[in-house]
Amino acid sequence: IEPHQNHLERGKRKLNKQGFAVFRAVAGSLQWCATQGRPEILGNLTAVQKGLAAPTVGDLQLAAETMQYLIDNPATRVMMYPVDLKKLVIVVFCDSSFGERPIECQMILLTDEGFLQSEPSNVSLVDWKAHKIQQAVSSTLGAETQTVRSGLGQGLWARDMMFDILYREWTPRNQVKDTVYGIQVAAITDCASLWDHVHSTGKQARDERTRIPLLVIRDDLSKDAVELRWSPTDAMIADAGTKPESSLIPAVRDVMS
């Protein structure tokens, strides 16, 4: 797509039938790439998918630019590194964007205890997802709360999968009281107000749709080896899944490799 001097006005123009077919095909290809091994394009993908109902020339241009990025960087891939299972930690980065179509993103890493102490550690990105928040939210706090609630659930599910692999006799109803592999789950948020609400008994959210998932988060944190940590925004890699052209995309590529 060549640049146009009136590109802003042109970008808002609705696609014709032929352009719509091309856009749907490119968007489908981008979704496949993002889910199969290119999480750094999640932010662009969510922006592209916002236009699926009534795509514009600007939506098609963003989709084409993202596809060209993948073509120009074919060697980028997700690498897996060994981690001491006796020190295994499942870290879930959780971030959201609040707007007309609130988006949540979670990225799950396998690492060791040193990572939480800011020590050099092997890190493997094993799962990632970004999509519209299904529940109605009325504030940034509400969006972040729903995102962390979902992220903790994914982290606990990943831990159950690891226990199922490590212990043949393990089942959800017959959980092994582990003494060898104490797998820790840590959810990471950059929302300071959410961290305050979770750890302060005196604070309560005004919105009931926020209070309920807060109670779910507190219940999850009462389980063995589960915690919520705060991170500055410039270290929140899940930001790359909530908005296009995020400044954290290079950080995601570093985690991948």
PDB file of C-alpha atoms in Angstrom:
ATOM      1  CA  ILE A   1       0.000   0.000   0.000  1.00  0.00           C
ATOM      2  CA  GLU A   2       1.636   3.193  -1.165  1.00  0.00           C
ATOM      3  CA  PRO A   3       1.420   6.329   1.022  1.00  0.00           C
ATOM      4  CA  HIS A   4      -1.123   8.938  -0.016  1.00  0.00           C
ATOM      5  CA  GLN A   5      -0.979  12.679   0.710  1.00  0.00           C
ATOM      6  CA  ASN A   6      -4.518  12.542   2.067  1.00  0.00           C
ATOM      7  CA  HIS A   7      -3.835   9.296   3.919  1.00  0.00           C
ATOM      8  CA  LEU A   8      -5.739  10.310   7.059  1.00  0.00           C
ATOM      9  CA  GLU A   9      -8.983  10.858   5.178  1.00  0.00           C
ATOM     10  CA  ARG A  10      -8.306   7.901   2.919  1.00  0.00           C
ATOM     11  CA  GLY A  11      -7.609   5.684   5.913  1.00  0.00           C
ATOM     12  CA  LYS A  12     -11.159   6.181   7.211  1.00  0.00           C
ATOM     13  CA  ARG A  13     -12.746   5.119   3.927  1.00  0.00           C
ATOM     14  CA  LYS A  14     -14.657   1.816   4.086  1.00  0.00           C
ATOM     15  CA  LEU A  15     -13.307  -1.045   2.000  1.00  0.00           C
ATOM     16  CA  ASN A  16     -15.200  -2.280  -1.019  1.00  0.00           C
ATOM     17  CA  LYS A  17     -16.212  -5.926  -1.419  1.00  0.00           C
ATOM     18  CA  GLN A  18     -12.874  -6.955  -2.925  1.00  0.00           C
ATOM     19  CA  GLY A  19     -10.885  -5.078  -0.290  1.00  0.00           C
ATOM     20  CA  PHE A  20     -13.002  -6.642   2.458  1.00  0.00           C
ATOM     21  CA  ALA A  21     -12.169 -10.152   1.183  1.00  0.00           C
ATOM     22  CA  VAL A  22      -8.443  -9.329   1.118  1.00  0.00           C
ATOM     23  CA  PHE A  23      -8.615  -7.846   4.620  1.00  0.00           C
ATOM     24  CA  ARG A  24     -10.346 -10.923   6.079  1.00  0.00           C
ATOM     25  CA  ALA A  25      -7.740 -13.198   4.495  1.00  0.00           C
ATOM     26  CA  VAL A  26      -4.805 -11.164   5.812  1.00  0.00           C
ATOM     27  CA  ALA A  27      -6.366 -10.836   9.286  1.00  0.00           C
ATOM     28  CA  GLY A  28      -6.874 -14.603   9.439  1.00  0.00           C
ATOM     29  CA  SER A  29      -3.246 -15.219   8.473  1.00  0.00           C
ATOM     30  CA  LEU A  30      -2.038 -12.765  11.116  1.00  0.00           C
ATOM     31  CA  GLN A  31      -4.108 -14.488  13.790  1.00  0.00           C
ATOM     32  CA  TRP A  32      -2.596 -17.851  12.886  1.00  0.00           C
ATOM     33  CA  CYS A  33       0.934 -16.419  13.017  1.00  0.00           C
ATOM     34  CA  ALA A  34       0.331 -14.681  16.360  1.00  0.00           C
ATOM     35  CA  THR A  35      -1.062 -17.774  18.055  1.00  0.00           C
ATOM     36  CA  GLN A  36       1.522 -20.183  16.633  1.00  0.00           C
ATOM     37  CA  GLY A  37       4.750 -18.371  17.463  1.00  0.00           C
ATOM     38  CA  ARG A  38       4.792 -14.612  16.900  1.00  0.00           C
ATOM     39  CA  PRO A  39       3.387 -13.015  20.067  1.00  0.00           C
ATOM     40  CA  GLU A  40       5.082  -9.692  19.340  1.00  0.00           C
ATOM     41  CA  ILE A  41       2.336  -8.875  16.794  1.00  0.00           C
ATOM     42  CA  LEU A  42      -0.537  -9.402  19.261  1.00  0.00           C
ATOM     43  CA  GLY A  43      -1.057  -5.657  19.728  1.00  0.00           C
ATOM     44  CA  ASN A  44      -1.308  -5.034  15.984  1.00  0.00           C
ATOM     45  CA  LEU A  45      -3.568  -8.064  15.626  1.00  0.00           C
ATOM     46  CA  THR A  46      -6.048  -6.836  18.240  1.00  0.00           C
ATOM     47  CA  ALA A  47      -6.145  -3.443  16.480  1.00  0.00           C
ATOM     48  CA  VAL A  48      -6.746  -5.146  13.130  1.00  0.00           C
ATOM     49  CA  GLN A  49      -9.519  -7.326  14.571  1.00  0.00           C
ATOM     50  CA  LYS A  50     -11.372  -4.262  15.853  1.00  0.00           C
ATOM     51  CA  GLY A  51     -12.164  -3.469  12.227  1.00  0.00           C
ATOM     52  CA  LEU A  52     -13.476  -6.888  11.195  1.00  0.00           C
ATOM     53  CA  ALA A  53     -17.112  -5.751  11.199  1.00  0.00           C
ATOM     54  CA  ALA A  54     -16.578  -2.679   9.012  1.00  0.00           C
ATOM     55  CA  PRO A  55     -12.911  -2.495   7.945  1.00  0.00           C
ATOM     56  CA  THR A  56     -11.402   0.682   6.536  1.00  0.00           C
ATOM     57  CA  VAL A  57      -8.447   1.380   4.290  1.00  0.00           C
ATOM     58  CA  GLY A  58      -6.461   2.220   7.444  1.00  0.00           C
ATOM     59  CA  ASP A  59      -7.245  -1.210   8.927  1.00  0.00           C
ATOM     60  CA  LEU A  60      -6.054  -2.901   5.750  1.00  0.00           C
ATOM     61  CA  GLN A  61      -2.904  -0.795   5.744  1.00  0.00           C
ATOM     62  CA  LEU A  62      -2.076  -1.802   9.337  1.00  0.00           C
ATOM     63  CA  ALA A  63      -2.705  -5.450   8.468  1.00  0.00           C
ATOM     64  CA  ALA A  64      -0.459  -5.196   5.414  1.00  0.00           C
ATOM     65  CA  GLU A  65       2.326  -3.477   7.390  1.00  0.00           C
ATOM     66  CA  THR A  66       2.164  -6.200  10.049  1.00  0.00           C
ATOM     67  CA  MET A  67       2.326  -8.913   7.403  1.00  0.00           C
ATOM     68  CA  GLN A  68       5.313  -7.183   5.806  1.00  0.00           C
ATOM     69  CA  TYR A  69       7.042  -7.099   9.204  1.00  0.00           C
ATOM     70  CA  LEU A  70       6.643 -10.884   9.473  1.00  0.00           C
ATOM     71  CA  ILE A  71       8.009 -11.343   5.958  1.00  0.00           C
ATOM     72  CA  ASP A  72      11.011  -9.133   6.759  1.00  0.00           C
ATOM     73  CA  ASN A  73      11.738 -10.959  10.047  1.00  0.00           C
ATOM     74  CA  PRO A  74      11.249 -14.673   9.315  1.00  0.00           C
ATOM     75  CA  ALA A  75      13.920 -15.869  11.763  1.00  0.00           C
ATOM     76  CA  THR A  76      12.242 -14.509  14.905  1.00  0.00           C
ATOM     77  CA  ARG A  77      11.072 -17.443  16.993  1.00  0.00           C
ATOM     78  CA  VAL A  78      10.200 -18.577  20.512  1.00  0.00           C
ATOM     79  CA  MET A  79      13.119 -20.355  22.195  1.00  0.00           C
ATOM     80  CA  MET A  80      12.805 -22.735  25.163  1.00  0.00           C
ATOM     81  CA  TYR A  81      15.519 -22.882  27.822  1.00  0.00           C
ATOM     82  CA  PRO A  82      16.092 -25.402  30.643  1.00  0.00           C
ATOM     83  CA  VAL A  83      14.779 -24.528  34.108  1.00  0.00           C
ATOM     84  CA  ASP A  84      15.449 -26.369  37.376  1.00  0.00           C
ATOM     85  CA  LEU A  85      12.073 -27.990  38.111  1.00  0.00           C
ATOM     86  CA  LYS A  86      12.752 -27.835  41.843  1.00  0.00           C
ATOM     87  CA  LYS A  87      12.899 -24.020  41.568  1.00  0.00           C
ATOM     88  CA  LEU A  88      10.238 -23.616  38.882  1.00  0.00           C
ATOM     89  CA  VAL A  89       8.151 -20.436  38.906  1.00  0.00           C
ATOM     90  CA  ILE A  90       5.224 -19.689  36.594  1.00  0.00           C
ATOM     91  CA  VAL A  91       5.077 -15.941  35.959  1.00  0.00           C
ATOM     92  CA  VAL A  92       1.997 -14.414  34.312  1.00  0.00           C
ATOM     93  CA  PHE A  93       2.302 -10.852  33.020  1.00  0.00           C
ATOM     94  CA  CYS A  94      -1.173  -9.255  32.886  1.00  0.00           C
ATOM     95  CA  ASP A  95      -2.104  -5.982  31.218  1.00  0.00           C
ATOM     96  CA  SER A  96      -5.175  -4.343  29.706  1.00  0.00           C
ATOM     97  CA  SER A  97      -6.229  -1.303  27.726  1.00  0.00           C
ATOM     98  CA  PHE A  98      -9.462   0.467  28.631  1.00  0.00           C
ATOM     99  CA  GLY A  99     -11.510   2.104  25.895  1.00  0.00           C
ATOM    100  CA  GLU A 100     -14.388   1.445  23.527  1.00  0.00           C
ATOM    101  CA  ARG A 101     -13.241  -2.161  23.205  1.00  0.00           C
ATOM    102  CA  PRO A 102     -11.235  -3.100  26.343  1.00  0.00           C
ATOM    103  CA  ILE A 103      -8.443  -5.581  25.585  1.00  0.00           C
ATOM    104  CA  GLU A 104      -6.682  -7.949  27.981  1.00  0.00           C
ATOM    105  CA  CYS A 105      -3.360  -9.710  27.443  1.00  0.00           C
ATOM    106  CA  GLN A 106      -1.544 -12.392  29.428  1.00  0.00           C
ATOM    107  CA  MET A 107       1.930 -13.780  28.762  1.00  0.00           C
ATOM    108  CA  ILE A 108       3.081 -16.854  30.720  1.00  0.00           C
ATOM    109  CA  LEU A 109       6.759 -17.491  31.407  1.00  0.00           C
ATOM    110  CA  LEU A 110       8.519 -20.489  32.923  1.00  0.00           C
ATOM    111  CA  THR A 111      11.537 -19.418  34.934  1.00  0.00           C
ATOM    112  CA  ASP A 112      13.137 -19.912  38.367  1.00  0.00           C
ATOM    113  CA  GLU A 113      13.038 -18.139  41.725  1.00  0.00           C
ATOM    114  CA  GLY A 114      15.901 -15.822  40.776  1.00  0.00           C
ATOM    115  CA  PHE A 115      13.699 -14.038  38.228  1.00  0.00           C
ATOM    116  CA  LEU A 116      11.470 -12.664  40.991  1.00  0.00           C
ATOM    117  CA  GLN A 117      14.595 -11.378  42.762  1.00  0.00           C
ATOM    118  CA  SER A 118      15.780  -9.565  39.591  1.00  0.00           C
ATOM    119  CA  GLU A 119      18.597 -12.071  39.144  1.00  0.00           C
ATOM    120  CA  PRO A 120      19.745 -13.408  35.736  1.00  0.00           C
ATOM    121  CA  SER A 121      17.541 -16.398  34.941  1.00  0.00           C
ATOM    122  CA  ASN A 122      16.526 -18.595  32.027  1.00  0.00           C
ATOM    123  CA  VAL A 123      13.093 -17.569  30.760  1.00  0.00           C
ATOM    124  CA  SER A 124      10.787 -19.445  28.383  1.00  0.00           C
ATOM    125  CA  LEU A 125       7.641 -17.850  26.981  1.00  0.00           C
ATOM    126  CA  VAL A 126       5.165 -20.758  26.878  1.00  0.00           C
ATOM    127  CA  ASP A 127       1.744 -19.173  26.356  1.00  0.00           C
ATOM    128  CA  TRP A 128       0.232 -15.856  25.345  1.00  0.00           C
ATOM    129  CA  LYS A 129      -3.172 -14.480  24.440  1.00  0.00           C
ATOM    130  CA  ALA A 130      -4.866 -11.149  23.825  1.00  0.00           C
ATOM    131  CA  HIS A 131      -8.560 -10.601  23.265  1.00  0.00           C
ATOM    132  CA  LYS A 132     -11.532  -8.447  24.152  1.00  0.00           C
ATOM    133  CA  ILE A 133     -12.513  -8.497  27.831  1.00  0.00           C
ATOM    134  CA  GLN A 134     -15.743 -10.486  27.914  1.00  0.00           C
ATOM    135  CA  GLN A 135     -17.169  -8.884  31.054  1.00  0.00           C
ATOM    136  CA  ALA A 136     -18.455  -5.320  31.118  1.00  0.00           C
ATOM    137  CA  VAL A 137     -15.939  -2.932  32.721  1.00  0.00           C
ATOM    138  CA  SER A 138     -16.400   0.735  33.561  1.00  0.00           C
ATOM    139  CA  SER A 139     -12.880   1.793  34.535  1.00  0.00           C
ATOM    140  CA  THR A 140      -9.188   1.056  34.138  1.00  0.00           C
ATOM    141  CA  LEU A 141      -9.236  -0.641  37.562  1.00  0.00           C
ATOM    142  CA  GLY A 142     -12.095  -2.858  36.416  1.00  0.00           C
ATOM    143  CA  ALA A 143     -10.247  -3.845  33.242  1.00  0.00           C
ATOM    144  CA  GLU A 144      -7.015  -4.602  35.106  1.00  0.00           C
ATOM    145  CA  THR A 145      -8.903  -6.606  37.733  1.00  0.00           C
ATOM    146  CA  GLN A 146     -10.587  -8.816  35.136  1.00  0.00           C
ATOM    147  CA  THR A 147      -7.237  -9.296  33.391  1.00  0.00           C
ATOM    148  CA  VAL A 148      -5.395 -10.398  36.552  1.00  0.00           C
ATOM    149  CA  ARG A 149      -8.299 -12.655  37.577  1.00  0.00           C
ATOM    150  CA  SER A 150      -8.046 -14.399  34.213  1.00  0.00           C
ATOM    151  CA  GLY A 151      -4.226 -14.453  34.362  1.00  0.00           C
ATOM    152  CA  LEU A 152      -4.173 -16.132  37.780  1.00  0.00           C
ATOM    153  CA  GLY A 153      -6.584 -18.746  36.477  1.00  0.00           C
ATOM    154  CA  GLN A 154      -4.290 -19.453  33.537  1.00  0.00           C
ATOM    155  CA  GLY A 155      -1.255 -19.646  35.837  1.00  0.00           C
ATOM    156  CA  LEU A 156      -2.963 -22.116  38.177  1.00  0.00           C
ATOM    157  CA  TRP A 157      -4.081 -24.197  35.198  1.00  0.00           C
ATOM    158  CA  ALA A 158      -0.478 -24.260  33.917  1.00  0.00           C
ATOM    159  CA  ARG A 159       0.686 -25.386  37.377  1.00  0.00           C
ATOM    160  CA  ASP A 160      -1.890 -28.195  37.385  1.00  0.00           C
ATOM    161  CA  MET A 161      -0.568 -29.295  33.990  1.00  0.00           C
ATOM    162  CA  MET A 162       2.986 -29.399  35.354  1.00  0.00           C
ATOM    163  CA  PHE A 163       1.871 -31.440  38.380  1.00  0.00           C
ATOM    164  CA  ASP A 164       0.044 -33.811  36.043  1.00  0.00           C
ATOM    165  CA  ILE A 165       3.304 -34.312  34.130  1.00  0.00           C
ATOM    166  CA  LEU A 166       5.501 -34.686  37.224  1.00  0.00           C
ATOM    167  CA  TYR A 167       3.173 -36.923  39.251  1.00  0.00           C
ATOM    168  CA  ARG A 168       1.463 -39.868  37.613  1.00  0.00           C
ATOM    169  CA  GLU A 169      -0.989 -40.221  40.512  1.00  0.00           C
ATOM    170  CA  TRP A 170      -1.999 -36.534  40.469  1.00  0.00           C
ATOM    171  CA  THR A 171      -5.594 -35.582  39.631  1.00  0.00           C
ATOM    172  CA  PRO A 172      -7.589 -32.408  40.330  1.00  0.00           C
ATOM    173  CA  ARG A 173      -9.395 -34.311  43.105  1.00  0.00           C
ATOM    174  CA  ASN A 174      -6.269 -36.031  44.378  1.00  0.00           C
ATOM    175  CA  GLN A 175      -3.692 -33.271  44.452  1.00  0.00           C
ATOM    176  CA  VAL A 176      -0.263 -34.274  45.679  1.00  0.00           C
ATOM    177  CA  LYS A 177       0.976 -32.376  48.711  1.00  0.00           C
ATOM    178  CA  ASP A 178       4.257 -31.569  47.062  1.00  0.00           C
ATOM    179  CA  THR A 179       7.522 -31.501  48.970  1.00  0.00           C
ATOM    180  CA  VAL A 180       9.931 -31.685  46.023  1.00  0.00           C
ATOM    181  CA  TYR A 181       8.487 -29.523  43.257  1.00  0.00           C
ATOM    182  CA  GLY A 182       7.055 -26.454  44.947  1.00  0.00           C
ATOM    183  CA  ILE A 183       5.848 -24.663  41.828  1.00  0.00           C
ATOM    184  CA  GLN A 184       5.138 -21.012  42.545  1.00  0.00           C
ATOM    185  CA  VAL A 185       2.665 -18.893  40.552  1.00  0.00           C
ATOM    186  CA  ALA A 186       3.233 -15.129  40.365  1.00  0.00           C
ATOM    187  CA  ALA A 187       0.883 -12.756  38.558  1.00  0.00           C
ATOM    188  CA  ILE A 188       2.426  -9.421  37.550  1.00  0.00           C
ATOM    189  CA  THR A 189       0.440  -6.186  37.187  1.00  0.00           C
ATOM    190  CA  ASP A 190       1.448  -2.574  36.569  1.00  0.00           C
ATOM    191  CA  CYS A 191      -1.773  -1.240  38.139  1.00  0.00           C
ATOM    192  CA  ALA A 192      -0.812   0.134  41.559  1.00  0.00           C
ATOM    193  CA  SER A 193      -4.435   0.727  42.571  1.00  0.00           C
ATOM    194  CA  LEU A 194      -5.264  -2.942  41.916  1.00  0.00           C
ATOM    195  CA  TRP A 195      -2.320  -4.052  44.055  1.00  0.00           C
ATOM    196  CA  ASP A 196      -3.508  -1.728  46.833  1.00  0.00           C
ATOM    197  CA  HIS A 197      -7.086  -3.036  46.682  1.00  0.00           C
ATOM    198  CA  VAL A 198      -5.953  -6.657  46.783  1.00  0.00           C
ATOM    199  CA  HIS A 199      -3.598  -6.216  49.739  1.00  0.00           C
ATOM    200  CA  SER A 200      -5.623  -3.726  51.772  1.00  0.00           C
ATOM    201  CA  THR A 201      -8.620  -4.960  53.763  1.00  0.00           C
ATOM    202  CA  GLY A 202      -9.858  -1.397  54.202  1.00  0.00           C
ATOM    203  CA  LYS A 203     -10.262  -0.637  50.498  1.00  0.00           C
ATOM    204  CA  GLN A 204     -13.316  -1.707  48.518  1.00  0.00           C
ATOM    205  CA  ALA A 205     -14.130  -1.010  44.901  1.00  0.00           C
ATOM    206  CA  ARG A 206     -17.312   0.989  44.378  1.00  0.00           C
ATOM    207  CA  ASP A 207     -18.353  -0.975  41.305  1.00  0.00           C
ATOM    208  CA  GLU A 208     -19.813  -4.415  42.069  1.00  0.00           C
ATOM    209  CA  ARG A 209     -18.487  -5.718  38.739  1.00  0.00           C
ATOM    210  CA  THR A 210     -15.010  -4.942  40.075  1.00  0.00           C
ATOM    211  CA  ARG A 211     -15.553  -6.125  43.663  1.00  0.00           C
ATOM    212  CA  ILE A 212     -16.479  -9.682  42.646  1.00  0.00           C
ATOM    213  CA  PRO A 213     -13.314 -10.436  40.599  1.00  0.00           C
ATOM    214  CA  LEU A 214     -11.284  -8.797  43.392  1.00  0.00           C
ATOM    215  CA  LEU A 215     -12.696 -11.393  45.780  1.00  0.00           C
ATOM    216  CA  VAL A 216     -11.785 -14.135  43.287  1.00  0.00           C
ATOM    217  CA  ILE A 217      -8.204 -12.795  43.134  1.00  0.00           C
ATOM    218  CA  ARG A 218      -7.942 -12.741  46.939  1.00  0.00           C
ATOM    219  CA  ASP A 219      -9.224 -16.318  47.068  1.00  0.00           C
ATOM    220  CA  ASP A 220      -6.602 -17.428  44.507  1.00  0.00           C
ATOM    221  CA  LEU A 221      -3.867 -15.662  46.464  1.00  0.00           C
ATOM    222  CA  SER A 222      -4.850 -17.627  49.591  1.00  0.00           C
ATOM    223  CA  LYS A 223      -3.701 -20.846  47.863  1.00  0.00           C
ATOM    224  CA  ASP A 224      -0.219 -22.282  48.362  1.00  0.00           C
ATOM    225  CA  ALA A 225       2.640 -20.457  46.590  1.00  0.00           C
ATOM    226  CA  VAL A 226       0.482 -17.908  44.722  1.00  0.00           C
ATOM    227  CA  GLU A 227       1.228 -14.189  44.787  1.00  0.00           C
ATOM    228  CA  LEU A 228       0.535 -10.901  43.030  1.00  0.00           C
ATOM    229  CA  ARG A 229       3.437  -8.555  42.271  1.00  0.00           C
ATOM    230  CA  TRP A 230       3.618  -5.022  40.917  1.00  0.00           C
ATOM    231  CA  SER A 231       5.852  -4.032  38.010  1.00  0.00           C
ATOM    232  CA  PRO A 232       6.581  -0.638  36.462  1.00  0.00           C
ATOM    233  CA  THR A 233       4.869  -0.105  33.117  1.00  0.00           C
ATOM    234  CA  ASP A 234       8.166  -0.010  31.205  1.00  0.00           C
ATOM    235  CA  ALA A 235       8.755  -3.662  32.222  1.00  0.00           C
ATOM    236  CA  MET A 236       5.203  -4.888  31.511  1.00  0.00           C
ATOM    237  CA  ILE A 237       5.727  -7.043  28.410  1.00  0.00           C
ATOM    238  CA  ALA A 238       1.980  -7.816  28.140  1.00  0.00           C
ATOM    239  CA  ASP A 239       1.516  -4.170  27.103  1.00  0.00           C
ATOM    240  CA  ALA A 240       2.665  -5.274  23.651  1.00  0.00           C
ATOM    241  CA  GLY A 241      -0.526  -7.297  23.324  1.00  0.00           C
ATOM    242  CA  THR A 242      -2.954  -4.489  24.127  1.00  0.00           C
ATOM    243  CA  LYS A 243      -1.983  -1.778  21.656  1.00  0.00           C
ATOM    244  CA  PRO A 244      -0.363  -1.553  18.215  1.00  0.00           C
ATOM    245  CA  GLU A 245       3.280  -0.527  17.873  1.00  0.00           C
ATOM    246  CA  SER A 246       3.864  -0.746  21.632  1.00  0.00           C
ATOM    247  CA  SER A 247       7.278   0.348  22.940  1.00  0.00           C
ATOM    248  CA  LEU A 248       7.481  -3.043  24.730  1.00  0.00           C
ATOM    249  CA  ILE A 249       7.615  -5.083  21.490  1.00  0.00           C
ATOM    250  CA  PRO A 250      11.461  -5.260  21.627  1.00  0.00           C
ATOM    251  CA  ALA A 251      11.167  -6.584  25.198  1.00  0.00           C
ATOM    252  CA  VAL A 252       8.825  -9.333  23.984  1.00  0.00           C
ATOM    253  CA  ARG A 253      11.333 -10.264  21.279  1.00  0.00           C
ATOM    254  CA  ASP A 254      14.037 -10.470  23.967  1.00  0.00           C
ATOM    255  CA  VAL A 255      11.867 -12.818  26.040  1.00  0.00           C
ATOM    256  CA  MET A 256      11.167 -14.933  22.953  1.00  0.00           C
ATOM    257  CA  SER A 257      14.845 -15.409  22.191  1.00  0.00           C
TER     258      SER A 257
END
